[in-house]
Amino acid sequence: MLYKPHGYQKYAENFIITHPEAGIFLDMGLGKTVTTLTAISKLMWDIGKVLVIAPKRPALDTWPEELGKWDHLKGLTYSVVMGTVKQREAALLHDADIYIINRENVVWLVNQYKRKPWPFDCVVIDELSSFKSSKAQRFRALKRVRPQIRRIIGLTGTPAGNGLMDLWAECYLLDGGKALGRTITGYRNQYFTPGRRNGMVIYDWNLRNGAHEQIMDRLKPLCISMKTEDFLSLPDRITVERTFTLSAKSMKQYKQLERDLLLCVDGETIDAVNAAALNTKLQQISSGAVYADDGSVKVLHDERLDALEQIIEEAQGENVLVFYAFRHELDRLKERYPEAVEIREPGAIADWKAGKIKLLLAHPASAGHGLNLQSGGHISVWFGLTTSLELYQQALKRLHRQGQTKTCKNFVLMAKGTYDERIYHDILTPKDGRQETVLSALKAQIEEVQKCTTM
């Protein structure tokens, strides 16, 4: 296929070529992959081996697909370093221009070169935001070999999904600390003040006055940021909040767990011992099934499945992408809809793009980054919500991206009066999208329950 870049793609491509350390913060759907590969193709005279680190699905599908799709990239050879240890080792021995590996294998890869020179003088980190934790092994591994990398490109559409604290580790991998400092402690002390705390334990940090502008100024020489709405005329995306009512029995069980943190189902006790576990249990109950302590699944109701069925009927034969949150949701979806295909099944993505799949099931963590699904449909349904703003935003862009020709309809299923509504309205919808709102939402919920029990 002939590549006809947009003006913004030419700008991003030139930025990569002229900046050995480049953060490309392009919104989802703006073509980060082909833009980066185009720049690499023009830099091959100056670089040797290129390493692409990506989420599993984009590593398997998107990067190889883009390399084979565009006429001007077909001269580039590649090797996918995935699979068993023997398969990965063999892939590293292949003579190629580009080596593609999933981020879970970064530590393994770095360890392969403990006693020999690091061979990749150019590294591309697809979804740089997945390296936001300075404590993660993948960050520490890449940090060790960073001095041996001459060119590095960081790609993401959500560099600070949980707040500006995320930026330090990401930018350190790009420039070794020149923009935001060489330590996370220094960065934190310079731009933040302690927030909620318990003695010496600090739960969160607040930006100092003027810190946002200062950080952005520091990043200008290193990064460019572009939003879809500034450059592309995409079809509209409509979000429809589809609420349904739990049966009296199911709501009674829900309220009992919410009040007592304990629920007895079929004689087995399910214990929610902390806030995270409580929220998870509440989500599961509104979904229709819950995990017991022994790992078994107790099915409570089918109200959510019935609500989904109504949406599928309204779709009138159109293909539908369904996002689920729990494994038992996937199992129950496949039981209700035997024709449904899970996105991780072999050939699922190709069949969806070809219009052969009417109901595609995906967890947002496995379909949240880099996958181009727009040719397969324009309707998505959140059967089970995620509490991650980044995953939510990324998942929405699987259909609403360049190449989509129809208005995208995004249905959010919520059981009335349950934690579903708090996830969507208090965590995913607010403009700041800070992860601390998870705790705030729970605290407000507990306070409401306490008021009811004292009345």
XYZ file of C-alpha atoms in Angstrom:
455
model
C 0.000 0.000 0.000
C 1.185 3.486 -0.823
C 1.885 5.609 2.236
C 0.469 9.142 2.138
C 1.364 10.728 5.472
C -0.634 13.501 7.081
C 1.180 16.719 7.887
C 1.350 15.858 11.585
C 2.921 12.488 10.715
C 5.632 14.226 8.695
C 6.263 16.516 11.653
C 6.521 13.599 14.088
C 8.741 11.682 11.676
C 11.113 14.646 11.377
C 11.137 15.042 15.161
C 12.296 11.433 15.538
C 14.991 11.859 12.883
C 16.350 15.063 14.412
C 16.059 14.022 18.070
C 18.053 10.971 19.244
C 15.883 11.054 22.378
C 12.255 11.435 21.334
C 8.983 11.136 23.203
C 6.126 10.878 20.704
C 2.917 11.407 22.641
C 0.426 10.911 19.825
C -3.187 10.251 20.641
C -4.557 6.804 19.885
C -5.374 6.386 16.208
C -2.901 8.913 14.821
C -0.624 6.284 13.295
C 2.316 6.177 15.711
C 3.541 2.833 14.388
C 3.867 3.653 10.693
C 5.253 7.122 11.518
C 7.977 5.589 13.671
C 8.821 2.887 11.138
C 9.060 5.495 8.385
C 11.546 7.488 10.435
C 13.527 4.319 11.193
C 13.664 3.418 7.511
C 15.284 6.785 6.825
C 17.747 6.329 9.712
C 19.013 2.884 8.765
C 22.189 4.426 7.306
C 23.021 5.637 10.826
C 21.774 2.797 13.021
C 22.354 -0.925 13.210
C 19.866 -3.162 14.980
C 16.548 -1.767 16.185
C 14.647 -3.169 19.166
C 10.895 -2.608 19.460
C 9.395 -3.257 22.915
C 5.606 -3.487 22.780
C 2.597 -4.971 24.559
C 2.044 -8.597 23.609
C -0.711 -8.161 21.040
C 0.845 -5.238 19.155
C 4.171 -7.111 19.196
C 2.540 -10.148 17.615
C 0.163 -8.393 15.269
C 0.425 -4.625 14.805
C 4.160 -4.122 14.221
C 4.599 -7.077 11.813
C 1.364 -6.105 10.061
C 2.497 -2.505 9.541
C 5.891 -3.643 8.240
C 4.174 -5.807 5.644
C 1.425 -3.336 4.799
C 3.304 -0.311 3.449
C 5.290 -0.364 0.216
C 8.064 1.895 1.514
C 8.731 -0.400 4.512
C 9.011 -3.725 2.732
C 12.789 -3.476 2.568
C 12.981 -3.684 6.351
C 13.442 -7.162 7.783
C 12.220 -8.155 11.232
C 12.278 -10.944 13.783
C 9.654 -11.464 16.486
C 11.388 -12.447 19.732
C 8.538 -14.237 21.493
C 7.483 -17.721 22.493
C 9.551 -20.249 24.432
C 13.106 -19.544 25.534
C 14.456 -21.570 22.616
C 12.224 -19.714 20.169
C 13.356 -16.355 21.548
C 16.996 -17.327 21.438
C 16.607 -18.482 17.836
C 14.823 -15.247 16.894
C 17.732 -13.197 18.268
C 20.105 -15.120 15.997
C 18.136 -14.164 12.869
C 19.753 -11.469 10.749
C 17.191 -8.649 10.788
C 16.880 -4.877 10.925
C 14.189 -4.841 13.612
C 13.673 -7.174 16.560
C 10.218 -7.077 18.179
C 9.725 -8.264 21.751
C 6.889 -8.040 24.275
C 7.566 -5.981 27.378
C 7.209 -9.009 29.692
C 10.454 -10.383 28.231
C 12.559 -7.232 28.631
C 14.253 -8.490 31.797
C 15.081 -11.785 30.085
C 16.479 -9.941 27.065
C 18.714 -7.651 29.105
C 20.037 -10.654 31.022
C 21.099 -12.248 27.733
C 23.685 -9.502 27.349
C 25.146 -9.364 30.835
C 28.531 -10.558 29.561
C 28.433 -9.245 26.003
C 27.730 -5.904 24.349
C 24.147 -4.711 24.012
C 23.445 -5.012 20.256
C 20.536 -2.591 19.821
C 21.655 0.987 19.294
C 18.073 2.114 18.615
C 15.182 1.169 20.920
C 11.498 1.895 20.443
C 9.237 1.596 23.491
C 5.655 1.219 22.315
C 3.315 2.346 25.087
C 5.983 4.066 27.120
C 3.409 4.513 29.885
C 3.846 0.831 30.788
C 7.298 1.819 32.119
C 5.923 4.446 34.490
C 6.984 2.618 37.660
C 10.602 3.165 38.645
C 10.340 0.115 40.917
C 9.319 -2.292 38.154
C 11.884 -4.859 37.019
C 11.376 -3.958 33.359
C 12.286 -0.314 34.093
C 15.367 -1.277 36.095
C 16.516 -3.708 33.421
C 16.227 -1.149 30.635
C 17.858 1.474 32.816
C 20.972 -0.731 33.053
C 21.496 -0.786 29.287
C 20.271 2.749 28.621
C 23.835 4.174 28.319
C 24.464 1.782 25.404
C 21.443 3.004 23.421
C 22.196 5.804 20.942
C 18.633 6.454 19.817
C 15.452 5.902 21.799
C 11.840 6.550 20.871
C 9.006 6.434 23.395
C 5.463 6.122 22.056
C 2.233 6.591 23.986
C -1.099 8.325 23.811
C -1.480 8.422 27.610
C 1.840 9.454 29.186
C 0.280 10.453 32.511
C -2.939 8.466 32.849
C -2.714 8.526 36.654
C -1.081 11.927 37.073
C 2.230 13.671 36.392
C 4.125 11.466 38.831
C 4.092 8.837 36.062
C 6.290 10.995 33.852
C 9.555 10.659 35.735
C 10.367 7.013 34.947
C 9.156 7.347 31.358
C 11.279 10.419 30.687
C 14.294 8.991 32.502
C 14.431 6.155 29.978
C 14.357 8.748 27.204
C 17.048 11.147 28.405
C 18.687 9.674 31.507
C 17.201 12.300 33.807
C 18.172 15.495 31.969
C 14.636 16.881 31.844
C 13.104 15.790 35.150
C 16.107 14.880 37.275
C 18.101 11.742 37.908
C 15.997 10.426 40.815
C 12.288 10.035 41.486
C 12.846 11.504 44.953
C 14.346 14.685 43.530
C 11.532 15.001 41.009
C 8.902 14.455 43.678
C 10.420 16.965 46.091
C 10.812 19.631 43.429
C 7.317 19.528 41.939
C 5.033 17.907 44.551
C 3.975 18.194 48.174
C 2.750 15.336 50.383
C -0.991 14.686 50.304
C -2.835 12.169 52.463
C -0.592 10.449 54.960
C -0.496 8.275 58.059
C 2.599 9.147 60.060
C 5.579 8.586 57.804
C 3.484 6.796 55.181
C 2.418 9.129 52.347
C -0.457 7.868 50.219
C -0.410 10.457 47.445
C 1.277 13.657 46.302
C -0.139 16.994 45.164
C 1.344 19.257 42.500
C 2.941 22.472 43.733
C 1.552 25.738 42.357
C 2.936 26.295 38.871
C 4.547 22.829 38.758
C 2.466 21.633 35.821
C 3.709 24.451 33.609
C 7.295 23.958 34.789
C 7.209 20.238 33.988
C 5.721 20.855 30.550
C 8.436 23.416 29.797
C 11.104 20.887 30.754
C 9.602 18.334 28.379
C 9.302 20.564 25.308
C 12.786 19.769 23.891
C 12.195 16.043 24.478
C 8.584 15.331 23.555
C 5.809 16.287 21.183
C 2.134 15.775 21.971
C -0.771 15.660 19.516
C -4.479 14.983 19.952
C -6.736 13.246 17.453
C -9.300 16.028 17.357
C -6.627 18.534 16.303
C -5.656 16.654 13.150
C -8.290 14.150 12.056
C -11.947 14.424 11.226
C -13.142 11.160 12.707
C -16.782 10.062 12.835
C -18.513 10.908 16.090
C -18.302 8.630 19.099
C -21.417 8.367 21.199
C -21.315 6.939 24.718
C -24.592 5.470 25.937
C -25.055 4.736 29.638
C -27.234 1.632 29.664
C -28.467 0.961 33.197
C -30.394 -2.077 34.373
C -31.996 -3.050 37.652
C -30.877 -5.970 39.768
C -33.549 -8.265 41.109
C -34.627 -7.747 44.717
C -32.713 -10.887 45.720
C -29.509 -9.813 43.969
C -29.685 -6.274 45.342
C -30.220 -7.654 48.852
C -27.054 -9.745 48.484
C -25.205 -6.729 47.128
C -26.267 -4.481 50.007
C -25.449 -7.143 52.566
C -21.866 -7.437 51.332
C -21.550 -3.696 51.054
C -22.717 -3.354 54.661
C -21.011 -6.280 56.325
C -18.137 -7.110 53.937
C -19.418 -10.662 54.139
C -21.775 -12.573 51.937
C -22.879 -16.148 52.305
C -23.544 -17.820 48.970
C -24.561 -21.456 48.906
C -23.174 -21.915 52.405
C -19.709 -20.547 51.541
C -18.291 -17.361 52.989
C -16.748 -14.770 50.703
C -14.613 -12.359 52.683
C -13.726 -8.894 51.404
C -10.967 -7.922 53.813
C -9.878 -4.632 52.331
C -11.052 -1.832 50.079
C -9.708 -3.300 46.848
C -11.209 -6.694 47.570
C -14.523 -5.117 48.535
C -14.727 -3.157 45.306
C -13.888 -6.266 43.306
C -16.565 -8.286 45.081
C -19.144 -5.549 44.546
C -18.327 -5.461 40.845
C -18.648 -9.211 40.635
C -22.028 -9.298 42.351
C -23.459 -6.654 40.039
C -21.976 -8.651 37.159
C -23.788 -11.805 38.181
C -21.161 -14.130 39.631
C -18.545 -14.071 42.357
C -15.401 -16.004 43.225
C -15.472 -17.939 46.496
C -12.395 -18.352 48.704
C -11.561 -21.677 47.065
C -11.581 -20.099 43.604
C -14.877 -21.583 42.511
C -17.481 -19.400 40.831
C -20.916 -18.837 42.353
C -23.402 -17.634 39.754
C -25.926 -15.187 41.248
C -27.979 -13.829 38.373
C -28.120 -13.209 34.624
C -29.446 -9.633 34.650
C -26.291 -8.201 33.046
C -26.274 -10.860 30.336
C -29.901 -10.035 29.604
C -29.043 -6.328 29.342
C -26.243 -7.152 26.892
C -28.597 -9.299 24.848
C -30.877 -6.326 24.374
C -27.990 -4.250 22.984
C -26.979 -7.054 20.624
C -30.549 -7.286 19.374
C -30.609 -3.523 18.808
C -27.382 -3.818 16.799
C -29.416 -5.696 14.163
C -26.620 -7.927 12.957
C -23.780 -5.389 13.282
C -20.528 -6.705 14.757
C -20.065 -5.951 18.453
C -16.888 -5.714 20.544
C -17.522 -6.598 24.210
C -15.093 -5.723 27.010
C -15.188 -7.891 30.127
C -13.476 -7.506 33.527
C -13.372 -10.993 35.091
C -12.612 -14.466 33.813
C -16.008 -15.719 34.957
C -17.588 -13.007 32.796
C -15.744 -14.374 29.778
C -16.885 -17.907 30.595
C -20.491 -16.868 31.048
C -20.433 -14.776 27.857
C -19.153 -17.734 25.854
C -21.778 -19.981 27.432
C -24.570 -17.556 26.470
C -23.047 -16.849 23.034
C -21.219 -19.962 21.724
C -20.434 -18.122 18.489
C -18.477 -15.420 20.352
C -14.703 -15.330 19.834
C -12.132 -14.246 22.425
C -9.569 -11.837 21.007
C -6.616 -13.998 22.106
C -7.767 -16.963 20.028
C -5.588 -17.663 16.950
C -6.770 -15.717 13.930
C -9.370 -13.751 15.912
C -8.051 -10.304 15.035
C -7.753 -11.074 11.317
C -11.245 -12.580 11.254
C -12.690 -9.561 13.091
C -11.089 -7.178 10.607
C -12.513 -9.257 7.765
C -16.003 -8.925 9.256
C -16.294 -12.642 10.010
C -16.882 -12.274 13.766
C -20.189 -10.968 15.068
C -19.233 -10.917 18.748
C -15.611 -10.314 19.785
C -14.748 -10.604 23.498
C -11.758 -8.747 24.933
C -10.265 -7.797 28.259
C -9.146 -4.133 28.080
C -5.651 -5.135 29.210
C -5.259 -7.415 26.195
C -6.900 -5.070 23.692
C -6.013 -1.721 25.170
C -2.895 -0.796 23.217
C -1.989 -0.617 19.588
C -4.629 -2.860 18.017
C -6.387 -1.604 14.885
C -9.899 -3.035 15.067
C -11.787 -0.246 13.303
C -12.388 -2.177 10.087
C -14.331 -4.887 11.928
C -17.078 -2.817 13.512
C -18.173 0.377 15.237
C -20.084 -0.821 18.331
C -18.457 -1.564 21.692
C -20.032 -2.604 24.986
C -18.500 -2.502 28.462
C -19.934 -5.647 30.032
C -17.508 -5.152 32.943
C -15.766 -1.837 33.584
C -12.103 -1.260 34.345
C -11.010 1.205 37.033
C -7.978 2.202 34.923
C -8.556 5.418 32.998
C -5.649 4.570 30.706
C -7.065 1.160 29.761
C -10.518 2.653 29.296
C -9.286 5.399 26.963
C -7.048 3.047 25.028
C -9.814 0.481 24.597
C -12.200 3.097 23.223
C -9.682 3.898 20.498
C -9.623 0.364 19.125
C -12.671 1.235 17.012
C -12.683 5.050 17.047
C -9.521 5.667 15.059
C -8.257 6.569 11.618
C -10.006 4.460 8.983
C -13.312 4.218 10.839
C -16.189 5.254 8.569
C -19.183 4.991 10.914
C -20.263 6.710 14.103
C -18.892 4.690 17.012
C -21.364 3.675 19.695
C -19.906 2.900 23.110
C -22.358 1.278 25.535
C -21.567 1.241 29.258
C -23.575 -1.358 31.197
C -24.254 -0.346 34.809
C -26.415 -1.923 37.466
C -28.418 0.828 39.198
C -27.340 1.702 42.705
C -24.096 -0.284 42.556
C -20.366 0.363 42.392
C -20.673 0.307 38.583
C -22.001 3.845 38.671
C -19.175 5.043 40.898
C -16.542 3.537 38.619
C -17.931 5.300 35.600
C -18.998 8.643 37.086
C -16.352 9.127 39.786
C -13.299 7.404 38.317
C -13.462 7.257 34.521
C -15.482 10.375 33.685
C -13.714 13.148 35.678
C -11.375 15.220 33.533
C -8.319 14.750 35.725
C -8.745 10.982 35.738
C -6.518 10.569 38.776
C -6.357 7.094 40.214
C -6.835 8.507 43.717
C -10.512 8.905 42.867
C -10.853 5.140 43.299
C -10.226 5.550 47.006
C -12.322 8.703 47.213
C -15.264 6.935 45.608
C -14.988 4.069 48.053
C -14.764 6.390 51.057
C -17.913 8.209 49.961
C -19.636 4.876 49.482
C -18.676 3.652 52.965
C -19.875 6.914 54.500
C -23.274 6.502 52.826
C -23.588 2.939 54.111
C -22.622 4.009 57.616
C -25.317 6.712 57.570
C -27.931 4.145 56.541
C -26.975 1.726 59.329
C -27.162 4.444 62.038
C -30.552 5.776 61.005
